Coordinates of C-alpha atoms in Angstrom, one line a residue:
X670 CA 10.6 -27.9 6.7
X671 CA 13.8 -26.5 8.3
X672 CA 12.6 -23.0 9.8
X673 CA 15.9 -21.0 7.9
X674 CA 14.9 -22.4 4.7
X675 CA 11.2 -21.2 5.1
X676 CA 12.6 -17.4 6.0
X677 CA 15.1 -18.1 2.9
X678 CA 12.2 -18.9 0.5
X679 CA 10.1 -15.6 1.9
X680 CA 13.3 -13.9 1.1
X681 CA 13.9 -15.1 -2.6
X682 CA 9.9 -16.1 -3.6
X683 CA 8.8 -12.4 -4.4
X684 CA 12.0 -11.3 -5.9
X685 CA 11.7 -14.5 -8.3
X686 CA 8.1 -13.4 -8.5
X687 CA 9.0 -9.9 -9.7
X688 CA 11.3 -11.2 -12.4
X689 CA 8.7 -13.8 -13.8
X690 CA 6.3 -10.8 -13.6
X691 CA 8.4 -7.9 -15.5
X692 CA 8.9 -10.7 -18.0
X693 CA 5.0 -10.8 -18.7
X694 CA 4.7 -7.5 -20.1
X695 CA 3.2 -8.7 -23.4
X696 CA 0.1 -10.4 -21.3
X697 CA -0.9 -8.2 -18.9
X698 CA -3.8 -10.1 -17.5
X699 CA -1.3 -13.3 -17.1
X700 CA 1.4 -11.2 -15.3
X701 CA -1.6 -9.9 -13.0
X702 CA -2.6 -13.2 -12.2
X703 CA 0.8 -14.4 -11.6
X704 CA 1.9 -11.7 -9.3
X705 CA -1.1 -12.3 -7.0
X706 CA -0.5 -16.1 -7.0
X707 CA 3.1 -15.4 -5.9
X708 CA 1.9 -12.7 -3.1
X709 CA -0.8 -15.6 -2.0
X710 CA 1.9 -18.4 -1.7
X711 CA 4.3 -15.8 0.2
X712 CA 1.1 -15.3 2.6
X713 CA 0.8 -18.9 3.2
X714 CA 4.6 -19.6 3.9
X715 CA 4.7 -16.7 6.3
X716 CA 1.7 -18.4 7.9
X717 CA 4.0 -21.4 8.1
X718 CA 6.8 -19.3 10.0
X719 CA 4.4 -18.1 12.4
X720 CA 3.0 -21.2 13.7
X721 CA 6.7 -22.4 13.5
X722 CA 7.7 -19.6 15.9
X723 CA 7.8 -20.9 19.6
X724 CA 6.7 -18.3 22.1
X725 CA 7.9 -20.3 24.8
X726 CA 11.0 -20.9 23.7
X727 CA 11.4 -17.0 23.0
X728 CA 10.1 -16.5 26.9
X729 CA 12.9 -18.9 27.8
X730 CA 15.8 -16.7 26.4
X731 CA 16.1 -17.9 22.8
X732 CA 16.4 -14.5 21.2
X733 CA 16.2 -15.6 17.4
X734 CA 14.2 -18.4 15.8
X735 CA 13.9 -20.1 12.4
X736 CA 17.5 -19.5 11.7
X737 CA 20.0 -19.8 8.8
X738 CA 23.6 -18.6 8.7
X739 CA 26.2 -19.3 6.1
X740 CA 29.5 -17.7 5.7
X741 CA 29.3 -14.8 3.1
X742 CA 32.3 -12.9 3.1
X743 CA 34.7 -14.4 6.0
X744 CA 37.6 -12.3 5.6
X745 CA 35.4 -9.3 7.1
X746 CA 33.4 -11.3 9.5
X747 CA 30.1 -11.1 7.2
X748 CA 27.4 -13.7 7.1
X749 CA 24.1 -14.4 5.4
X750 CA 22.5 -15.0 8.5
X751 CA 18.3 -15.0 8.9
X752 CA 16.4 -15.2 11.9
X753 CA 13.1 -13.7 13.5
X754 CA 12.1 -12.8 16.9
X755 CA 8.4 -11.8 17.8
X756 CA 9.3 -8.1 16.4
X757 CA 10.2 -9.3 13.2
X758 CA 7.9 -12.2 13.0
X759 CA 4.8 -9.8 13.2
X760 CA 6.7 -7.4 10.6
X761 CA 7.1 -10.0 8.1
X762 CA 3.1 -11.1 8.7
X763 CA 2.1 -7.3 8.2
X764 CA 4.0 -7.4 4.6
X765 CA 2.6 -10.8 3.8
X766 CA -0.9 -9.3 4.2
X767 CA -0.8 -6.2 2.5
X768 CA 1.1 -6.9 -0.6
X769 CA -1.9 -9.1 -1.8
X770 CA -4.3 -6.5 -0.8
X771 CA -2.0 -3.8 -2.7
X772 CA -1.9 -6.3 -5.6
X773 CA -5.8 -6.3 -5.8
X774 CA -6.4 -2.7 -5.8
X775 CA -3.8 -2.1 -8.2
X776 CA -5.4 -4.3 -10.6
X777 CA -7.3 -1.6 -12.7
X778 CA -5.5 1.2 -11.4
X779 CA -4.7 4.1 -14.0
X780 CA -1.0 4.7 -14.8
X781 CA 1.0 7.2 -16.4
X782 CA 1.2 6.8 -20.4
X783 CA 3.6 4.0 -21.3
X784 CA 3.7 2.1 -18.2
X785 CA 2.2 -1.6 -17.8
X786 CA 0.7 -2.8 -14.7
X787 CA 3.3 -5.7 -15.0
X788 CA 5.9 -3.4 -14.2
X789 CA 4.2 -2.0 -11.0
X790 CA 3.3 -5.4 -9.8
X791 CA 7.0 -6.7 -10.2
X792 CA 8.2 -3.8 -8.3
X793 CA 5.8 -4.4 -5.7
X794 CA 7.0 -7.8 -5.1
X795 CA 10.6 -6.8 -5.4
X796 CA 9.8 -4.4 -2.5
X797 CA 8.2 -7.0 -0.6
X798 CA 11.1 -9.7 -1.1
X799 CA 14.0 -6.7 -0.2
X800 CA 12.0 -5.9 3.3
X801 CA 11.9 -9.4 4.4
X802 CA 15.6 -9.4 4.2
X803 CA 15.4 -6.2 6.3
X804 CA 13.4 -7.8 9.0
X805 CA 15.0 -11.1 8.9
X806 CA 18.5 -10.3 8.8
X807 CA 20.4 -11.1 11.9
X808 CA 23.9 -9.7 10.7
X809 CA 24.7 -6.1 10.7
X810 CA 26.2 -5.7 7.5
X811 CA 23.5 -8.0 5.6
X812 CA 21.0 -5.4 7.1
X813 CA 22.7 -2.7 5.7
X814 CA 22.8 -4.0 2.3
X815 CA 19.1 -4.7 2.4
X816 CA 18.3 -1.2 3.9
X817 CA 19.8 0.2 0.9
X818 CA 18.6 -2.4 -1.6
X819 CA 15.0 -1.6 -0.7
X820 CA 15.1 2.0 -1.7
X821 CA 15.7 1.2 -5.5
X822 CA 12.1 -0.5 -6.3
X823 CA 10.6 2.1 -4.4
X824 CA 12.3 4.9 -6.0
X825 CA 11.1 3.3 -9.6
X826 CA 7.5 2.9 -8.2
X827 CA 7.5 6.8 -7.3
X828 CA 9.5 8.1 -10.1
X829 CA 7.6 6.0 -13.0
X830 CA 4.4 5.6 -11.9
X831 CA 3.5 8.3 -9.5
X832 CA 1.9 11.9 -10.1
X833 CA 3.2 14.9 -12.1
X834 CA 5.8 15.7 -9.6
X835 CA 6.6 12.1 -9.4
X836 CA 10.7 12.8 -10.2
X837 CA 11.0 15.4 -7.5
X838 CA 9.4 13.2 -4.9
X839 CA 11.3 10.2 -6.1
X840 CA 14.7 12.0 -6.1
X841 CA 14.2 13.4 -2.6
X842 CA 13.0 10.0 -0.9
X843 CA 16.4 8.7 -2.6
X844 CA 18.7 11.4 -1.4
X845 CA 17.2 11.7 2.1
X846 CA 17.5 7.7 2.6
X847 CA 20.8 7.7 0.8
X848 CA 22.3 10.0 3.1
X849 CA 20.7 8.4 6.1
X850 CA 22.2 4.8 4.8
X851 CA 25.5 6.6 4.4
X852 CA 25.9 7.9 8.0
X853 CA 24.8 4.4 9.2
X854 CA 27.5 3.0 6.9
X855 CA 30.2 4.8 9.0
X856 CA 28.5 3.4 12.3
X857 CA 28.5 -0.1 10.8
X858 CA 32.1 0.3 10.2
X859 CA 33.0 1.7 13.3
X860 CA 31.2 -1.4 15.2
X861 CA 33.5 -3.7 13.2
X862 CA 36.6 -1.8 14.0
X863 CA 35.5 -1.9 17.9
X864 CA 34.4 -5.5 18.0
X865 CA 37.9 -6.3 16.3
X866 CA 39.5 -4.5 19.2
X867 CA 37.4 -6.3 22.0
X868 CA 37.4 -9.9 20.3
X869 CA 40.6 -9.8 18.6
X870 CA 38.7 -10.4 15.4
X871 CA 36.0 -8.1 13.9
X872 CA 32.4 -9.1 13.7
X873 CA 28.8 -8.0 12.2
X874 CA 27.1 -11.0 14.1
X875 CA 24.2 -9.1 16.2
X876 CA 24.3 -11.7 18.9
X877 CA 28.2 -11.1 19.5
X878 CA 27.8 -7.3 18.9
X879 CA 25.1 -7.2 21.4
X880 CA 27.0 -9.3 24.0
X881 CA 29.8 -6.3 23.4
X882 CA 27.9 -3.7 23.9
X883 CA 27.8 -3.2 27.7
X884 CA 31.8 -3.1 27.8
X885 CA 31.9 -0.1 25.3
X886 CA 32.4 3.2 26.7
X887 CA 29.4 5.4 26.6
X888 CA 31.1 8.1 24.3
X889 CA 31.9 5.4 21.5
X890 CA 28.4 4.4 22.0
X891 CA 26.9 7.6 21.4
X892 CA 28.7 8.4 18.4
X893 CA 27.7 4.6 17.0
X894 CA 24.0 5.4 18.3
X895 CA 23.9 8.7 16.1
X896 CA 24.7 6.8 13.0
X897 CA 22.5 4.4 13.2
X898 CA 19.5 7.0 14.9
X899 CA 19.6 9.5 12.0
X900 CA 19.1 6.5 9.3
X901 CA 16.2 5.4 11.0
X902 CA 14.9 9.1 12.1
X903 CA 14.9 9.8 8.3
X904 CA 13.2 6.4 7.5
X905 CA 10.5 6.5 10.3
X906 CA 10.2 9.7 9.8
X907 CA 10.7 11.9 12.8
X908 CA 10.7 15.7 12.8
X909 CA 12.6 17.3 11.7
X910 CA 13.6 14.5 9.3
X911 CA 9.9 14.2 7.6
X912 CA 10.3 16.6 4.6
X913 CA 10.3 13.7 1.9
X914 CA 7.1 11.6 3.3
X915 CA 4.6 13.9 2.2
X916 CA 6.2 14.6 -1.3
X917 CA 6.6 10.9 -1.7
X918 CA 3.0 10.2 -0.3
X919 CA 1.6 12.5 -2.5
X920 CA 3.0 11.7 -5.8
X921 CA 3.2 7.6 -5.3
X922 CA 1.0 5.5 -7.0
X923 CA -1.8 4.1 -4.3
X924 CA -0.4 0.9 -3.7
X925 CA 3.1 2.0 -3.5
X926 CA 1.8 4.6 -1.0
X927 CA 0.1 1.7 1.2
X928 CA 3.5 -0.1 1.4
X929 CA 5.6 3.3 2.0
X930 CA 3.5 4.5 4.9
X931 CA 2.6 1.0 5.8
X932 CA 5.8 -1.0 5.9
X933 CA 8.6 0.7 4.5
X934 CA 8.8 3.7 7.3
X935 CA 8.6 0.6 10.1
X936 CA 11.9 -0.1 9.1
X937 CA 13.2 2.9 11.0
X938 CA 11.2 2.4 14.4
X939 CA 12.0 -1.4 13.9
X940 CA 15.7 -0.2 13.7
X941 CA 15.5 1.7 16.9
X942 CA 13.9 -1.7 18.8
X943 CA 16.3 -4.0 17.0
X944 CA 19.8 -1.6 16.7
X945 CA 19.7 1.3 18.7
X946 CA 18.6 0.1 21.9
X947 CA 20.3 -3.3 22.3
X948 CA 23.6 -2.5 20.8
X949 CA 24.0 0.9 22.3
X950 CA 22.2 0.6 25.9
X951 CA 24.1 3.5 27.7
X952 CA 23.6 5.9 24.5
X953 CA 20.0 5.2 24.1
X954 CA 19.3 5.9 27.8
X955 CA 21.7 9.2 27.8
X956 CA 19.9 10.4 24.3
X957 CA 16.1 8.9 25.2
X958 CA 15.2 12.9 26.3
X959 CA 16.2 14.3 22.8
X960 CA 14.1 11.6 20.8
X961 CA 10.9 11.8 23.3
X962 CA 11.2 15.9 22.8
X963 CA 11.4 14.9 18.8
X964 CA 8.6 12.4 19.4
X965 CA 6.1 14.7 21.4
X966 CA 6.9 17.5 18.9
X967 CA 6.3 15.1 15.6
X968 CA 2.7 14.2 17.5
X969 CA 1.5 17.8 18.0
X970 CA 3.3 19.5 14.6
X971 CA 2.3 16.9 12.1
X972 CA -1.2 16.6 13.6
X973 CA -2.0 20.5 13.3
X974 CA -0.3 20.1 9.6
X975 CA -2.7 17.5 8.8
X976 CA -5.8 19.8 9.9
X977 CA -4.7 22.2 7.0
X978 CA -4.1 19.7 4.4
X979 CA -6.2 20.1 1.2
X980 CA -4.3 17.3 -0.6
X981 CA -5.8 13.8 0.6
X982 CA -2.6 12.3 -0.1
X983 CA -0.6 14.8 1.4
X984 CA -3.0 14.4 4.5
X985 CA -2.2 10.7 5.1
X986 CA 1.6 11.0 5.4
X987 CA 1.3 13.9 8.2
X988 CA -1.0 11.8 10.0
X989 CA 1.8 8.7 10.0
X990 CA 4.5 11.0 10.8
X991 CA 2.1 11.9 14.2
X992 CA 1.5 8.2 14.6
X993 CA 5.3 7.7 14.5
X994 CA 5.9 9.9 17.4
X995 CA 3.7 7.8 19.5
X996 CA 5.8 4.8 18.5
X997 CA 9.0 6.7 19.2
X998 CA 7.7 7.6 22.5
X999 CA 7.0 4.3 23.5
X1000 CA 10.4 2.8 22.4
X1001 CA 12.4 5.4 24.3
X1002 CA 10.0 5.5 27.7
X1003 CA 11.9 2.1 28.5
X1004 CA 8.9 0.0 29.6
X1005 CA 7.9 -3.6 28.6
X1006 CA 4.2 -2.3 27.9
X1007 CA 5.5 0.8 26.2
X1008 CA 7.7 -1.4 23.9
X1009 CA 4.7 -3.8 23.1
X1010 CA 2.7 -1.0 22.4
X1011 CA 4.9 0.5 19.8
X1012 CA 5.6 -3.1 18.1
X1013 CA 1.7 -3.3 18.1
X1014 CA 1.3 0.1 16.9
X1015 CA 3.5 -0.8 13.9
X1016 CA 1.3 -3.3 12.8
X1017 CA -1.9 -1.8 13.4
X1018 CA -0.9 1.5 11.8
X1019 CA 0.0 -0.6 8.9
X1020 CA -3.4 -1.8 8.5
X1021 CA -5.5 1.3 9.4
X1022 CA -3.6 3.9 7.7
X1023 CA -3.1 1.4 4.6
X1024 CA -7.1 1.1 4.5
X1025 CA -7.3 4.8 4.6
X1026 CA -5.1 5.3 1.7
X1027 CA -6.7 2.5 -0.2
X1028 CA -10.2 4.2 0.6
X1029 CA -8.6 7.6 -0.6
X1030 CA -7.3 5.9 -3.8
X1031 CA -10.7 4.6 -4.6
X1032 CA -12.3 8.3 -4.2
X1033 CA -9.9 9.7 -6.2
X1034 CA -10.4 7.3 -9.0
X1035 CA -14.2 8.3 -9.1
X1036 CA -14.0 11.9 -8.7
X1037 CA -10.6 12.8 -10.5
X1038 CA -9.1 15.3 -7.7
X1039 CA -6.8 14.8 -5.0
X1040 CA -8.3 17.9 -3.1
X1041 CA -10.5 17.6 -0.2
X1042 CA -12.7 20.6 -1.6
X1043 CA -13.6 18.7 -4.9
X1044 CA -15.8 16.4 -2.8
X1045 CA -18.7 16.4 -0.2
X1046 CA -21.9 14.5 0.1
X1047 CA -20.5 11.2 -1.1
X1048 CA -22.4 8.9 1.8
X1049 CA -25.5 10.1 -0.2
X1050 CA -24.4 8.4 -3.7
X1051 CA -22.0 5.9 -2.3
X1052 CA -22.9 4.7 1.0
X1053 CA -20.4 1.8 1.0
X1054 CA -17.3 3.8 0.0
X1055 CA -18.5 6.4 3.1
X1056 CA -18.7 3.3 5.2
X1057 CA -15.5 2.2 4.9
X1058 CA -13.9 5.7 5.0
X1059 CA -15.8 6.0 8.0
X1060 CA -14.2 2.7 9.5
X1061 CA -10.6 3.9 8.4
X1062 CA -10.9 7.4 9.6
X1063 CA -12.0 5.9 13.2
X1064 CA -9.2 3.3 13.4
X1065 CA -6.9 6.3 12.6
X1066 CA -8.4 8.2 15.5
X1067 CA -7.7 5.1 17.8
X1068 CA -11.2 4.5 18.7
X1069 CA -12.0 1.7 21.2
X1070 CA -13.1 -1.3 19.3
X1071 CA -10.4 -0.6 16.7
X1072 CA -6.9 -1.8 16.6
X1073 CA -5.2 1.3 16.9
X1074 CA -7.0 1.9 20.3
X1075 CA -4.9 -1.0 22.0
X1076 CA -1.3 0.1 21.1
X1077 CA -1.7 3.8 21.3
X1078 CA -3.3 2.7 25.1
X1079 CA -0.3 0.5 25.9
X1080 CA 2.1 3.3 24.7
X1081 CA 0.5 6.0 27.0
X1082 CA 0.2 3.7 29.9
X1083 CA 3.6 2.2 29.4
X1084 CA 5.1 5.3 29.3
X1085 CA 3.6 7.2 32.1
X1086 CA 5.5 5.6 34.8
X1087 CA 8.9 6.6 33.8
X1088 CA 7.9 9.7 31.5
X1089 CA 4.9 11.2 32.7
X1090 CA 5.3 14.7 31.3
X1091 CA 5.9 13.4 27.7
X1092 CA 2.9 10.7 28.0
X1093 CA 0.6 13.5 28.8
X1094 CA 1.6 15.9 26.2
X1095 CA 1.1 13.1 23.7
X1096 CA -2.2 12.6 24.9
X1097 CA -3.0 16.1 23.3
X1098 CA -2.4 14.5 20.1
X1099 CA -5.3 12.5 20.5
X1100 CA -7.5 15.6 20.5
X1101 CA -5.7 16.7 17.6
X1102 CA -6.4 13.3 15.9
X1103 CA -10.1 14.1 16.2
X1104 CA -9.9 17.1 14.5
X1105 CA -8.3 15.9 11.5
X1106 CA -9.8 12.7 11.1
X1107 CA -13.2 14.1 11.6
X1108 CA -12.8 17.0 9.5
X1109 CA -11.8 15.3 6.6
X1110 CA -14.4 13.1 6.9
X1111 CA -17.2 15.8 7.2
X1112 CA -15.6 17.6 4.2
X1113 CA -16.0 14.7 1.8
X1114 CA -18.5 12.5 2.9
X1115 CA -21.2 14.8 4.6
X1116 CA -23.2 17.5 3.7
X1117 CA -25.5 17.9 0.6
X1118 CA -25.2 16.5 -2.5
X1119 CA -26.5 18.5 -5.6
X1120 CA -25.5 17.8 -9.3
X1121 CA -23.8 20.6 -11.3
X1122 CA -25.8 23.9 -11.0
X1123 CA -26.9 25.7 -14.3
X1124 CA -27.0 28.7 -13.1
X1125 CA -24.5 31.6 -14.9
X1126 CA -22.8 32.4 -11.9
X1127 CA -21.9 28.6 -11.4
X1128 CA -18.3 27.7 -12.0
X1129 CA -17.3 26.0 -15.4
X1130 CA -19.0 22.5 -15.3
X1131 CA -15.6 21.0 -14.8
X1132 CA -15.4 22.1 -11.4
X1133 CA -19.4 21.6 -10.2
X1134 CA -20.5 23.7 -6.9
X1135 CA -23.0 23.4 -4.7
X1136 CA -24.7 26.8 -4.6
X1137 CA -26.1 26.5 -1.1
X1138 CA -23.0 26.5 0.7
X1139 CA -19.8 26.9 -1.7
X1140 CA -19.0 23.0 -1.2
X1141 CA -18.1 21.0 -4.2
X1142 CA -20.1 18.5 -5.1
X1143 CA -19.7 14.5 -5.2
X1144 CA -18.6 14.8 -8.6
X1145 CA -15.0 15.8 -9.2
X1146 CA -13.4 17.8 -11.9
X1147 CA -12.3 14.6 -14.2
X1148 CA -15.9 12.6 -13.6
X1149 CA -17.8 15.9 -14.4
X1150 CA -16.0 16.7 -17.6
X1151 CA -16.8 12.9 -18.6
X1152 CA -20.4 13.2 -17.0
X1153 CA -19.7 9.8 -15.4
X1154 CA -21.6 8.5 -12.6
X1155 CA -20.2 8.3 -8.9
X1156 CA -20.4 4.5 -8.4
X1157 CA -20.1 2.9 -5.4
X1158 CA -17.8 0.0 -4.4
X1159 CA -17.7 -3.1 -6.8
X1160 CA -17.2 -6.6 -5.8
X1161 CA -13.2 -6.3 -6.2
X1162 CA -13.0 -3.4 -4.0
X1163 CA -15.1 -5.0 -1.4
X1164 CA -12.9 -7.9 -1.5
X1165 CA -9.7 -5.6 -1.3
X1166 CA -11.4 -3.9 1.8
X1167 CA -12.9 -6.4 3.8
X1168 CA -9.7 -8.0 4.9
X1169 CA -8.5 -4.9 6.5
X1170 CA -12.2 -4.1 8.2
X1171 CA -11.7 -7.8 9.8
X1172 CA -8.3 -7.2 11.0
X1173 CA -8.9 -3.9 12.3
X1174 CA -12.1 -5.3 14.3
X1175 CA -10.1 -8.6 15.2
X1176 CA -7.0 -7.0 16.8
X1177 CA -9.0 -4.2 18.3
X1178 CA -11.0 -6.9 20.4
X1179 CA -8.5 -9.7 20.4
X1180 CA -5.0 -8.4 20.3
X1181 CA -3.9 -11.1 22.5
X1182 CA -2.3 -13.8 20.2
X1183 CA 0.0 -11.0 18.3
X1184 CA 1.2 -9.6 21.8
X1185 CA 1.8 -12.9 22.9
X1186 CA 4.4 -13.0 20.2
X1187 CA 5.7 -9.7 20.6
X1188 CA 6.0 -9.7 24.4
X1189 CA 9.0 -12.1 25.1
X1190 CA 11.1 -10.1 22.4
X1191 CA 10.5 -6.7 24.0
X1192 CA 11.2 -8.4 27.5
X1193 CA 14.6 -9.3 26.0
X1194 CA 15.0 -6.0 24.3
X1195 CA 14.5 -4.3 27.9
X1196 CA 16.8 -6.5 29.5
X1197 CA 19.8 -5.9 26.8
X1198 CA 19.1 -1.9 27.8
X1199 CA 20.0 -2.8 30.9
X1200 CA 16.8 -1.3 32.9
X1201 CA 14.0 -2.7 35.5
X1202 CA 10.5 -2.7 33.7
X1203 CA 8.8 -0.3 35.4
X1204 CA 5.2 -1.5 34.8
X1205 CA 5.7 -5.2 34.3
X1206 CA 3.9 -7.5 31.5
X1207 CA 1.4 -6.7 29.0
X1208 CA -0.7 -9.4 29.9

C-alpha cells in the first residue's frame, strides 16, 4: 500500500469512526464496541506506517516519507500535503496506543446527566483524527487548519463531559488556544508574503520555506518566530502561558485529560522542533536564552506548585508543566542528544503521565473525591491499585529502569555542553519531583486504614477520618455515604493498565528502536538550524 495513502487513512478513519459512533446513541454497547474497533484498526495501520518508514532513507537525507500531496487552493499556494519524519512518526504511534486505552478506561465512566458514552467516544476519535493531521501535515497552512480544528472536540469534551466548573475551564482553554492560533496566523501569512518576495510566488510548502529560511533577515525571522512561538508556548504550555492547563485538567473527564496532557499539549513542543527551529534558525538561536529561562522557571515553579496541590486532578497538570520545561530545555540546547531526549520525552511523558491520570481516575471513581486529603491507607484494601499507582509515580519521577529516565538523562547530558548553567538548575527539578510524587503516594496509599469511627467527636460519616492521626480513611465521601466497599482493580482495569506498565518498562530498558527512528530527523533539524553538534549522536 502506498505510504501516503496509509497516512490519509490514518487521518480519515478516526473522523469517520467519530461520525459512526455519534449516530449510535440509541445503542450504547454497540457504540462502545464500534469506537474500540476503529481505534484498534487505527493502531494496526499505525504499525504498518511504522514498519514502512525507512530509518536508512532518513539517515541519508530524506526529510519526509510516506508522502501524499495534492493541490488544495492553488491560488494561495496551498496543498493538502502529508508526510512524516521520525519525530512525527513517534507522535502518531503515541496517539494510536493511547486512544484504545482511553476508550477502555471510559467504558464505564460516570458522566454528567444527559451525556452518553457514545458522544464521549465520538469526540475522542475526532480528536485523534485531527491530531494525526497536525503531526502529519507538511504544508504550513494545512497545519494551521488542523491546529485550530483540534480545539473543537477537546472544547466539547471538557465543556459537556467535565466537572462542575467545566464551562469555565472549556472557555478558558479555547480562548487561550484561539488567541495563540490567531497570533500564529499572522506569522503564517507573513511567511507566505516573504516567500512570494523571494521566490516570485508565495508558498506554504514546508520544504520550500525551510530552504528559504537562511536568506531571511534576522529581524524578519524574529517577528515571524514570535508568532509561532507564542502559539506553541501556550499549547505546551510554558510558564507564564500555563494557567489554562490546571483548570482544564481538573475539569476534563479522565479520558479527555489523558489525551490533553498526554498528546495534545505535545503539539506545542512538536511545533518548536518542526517549525520554530528549521524555519527561523537565526531567531531560534537569538531568542534561545529567553526560552531556556522560561523552561527552568517552569521546572522549579510548577514542581513547587505540584507539591502544594490538594486536588489530584490539578496535581497532574502541574507535574506536566514541569516536564515540559525539560522538553523545552532540550529543544533549545541545540544538540542531537538533547533533541532526541526531548522527542523521546514527549512520548514517554504521554505514557507515564497518561497512566498516572488513569490511576488517579480509578481512585476517584472508588473514593468519590478528587482531594488528596480524602484518602489514606489504600494499599491495605486495594494492593493492585496501590502498586500501579507506585509504578506511575516512579515513572513520573524518572526512576532508572522506567521510560522517563532515559529521556530526562538525554536532555540533561545533551544540554550541558552548550548550556551548563541551565542544565544544572534543571537538575534541582529532580529533587522537587521526588517531593511531589512521594508526597502524593504517601498521603493516599500509605498510613493506617480504619473504618469510620463511631465516636461522637468524629466528623460526619460522609467524611470518615482516622482518629489516630487525623487522616481521612480509605473511603471517600461519596463511597462512605453509599456504604460501598473500596474494591481493587477489576479485569477491565487491569487490561487498561497492563500495556502502559509494559511500555514504561520496555522503553526504560530498550529505548534503542525508538531512538533509531528519532535520531536521523533530529540530526536533520540541527543541520537546518545551522549549528555543529557539540555532543554527537545518541548511540
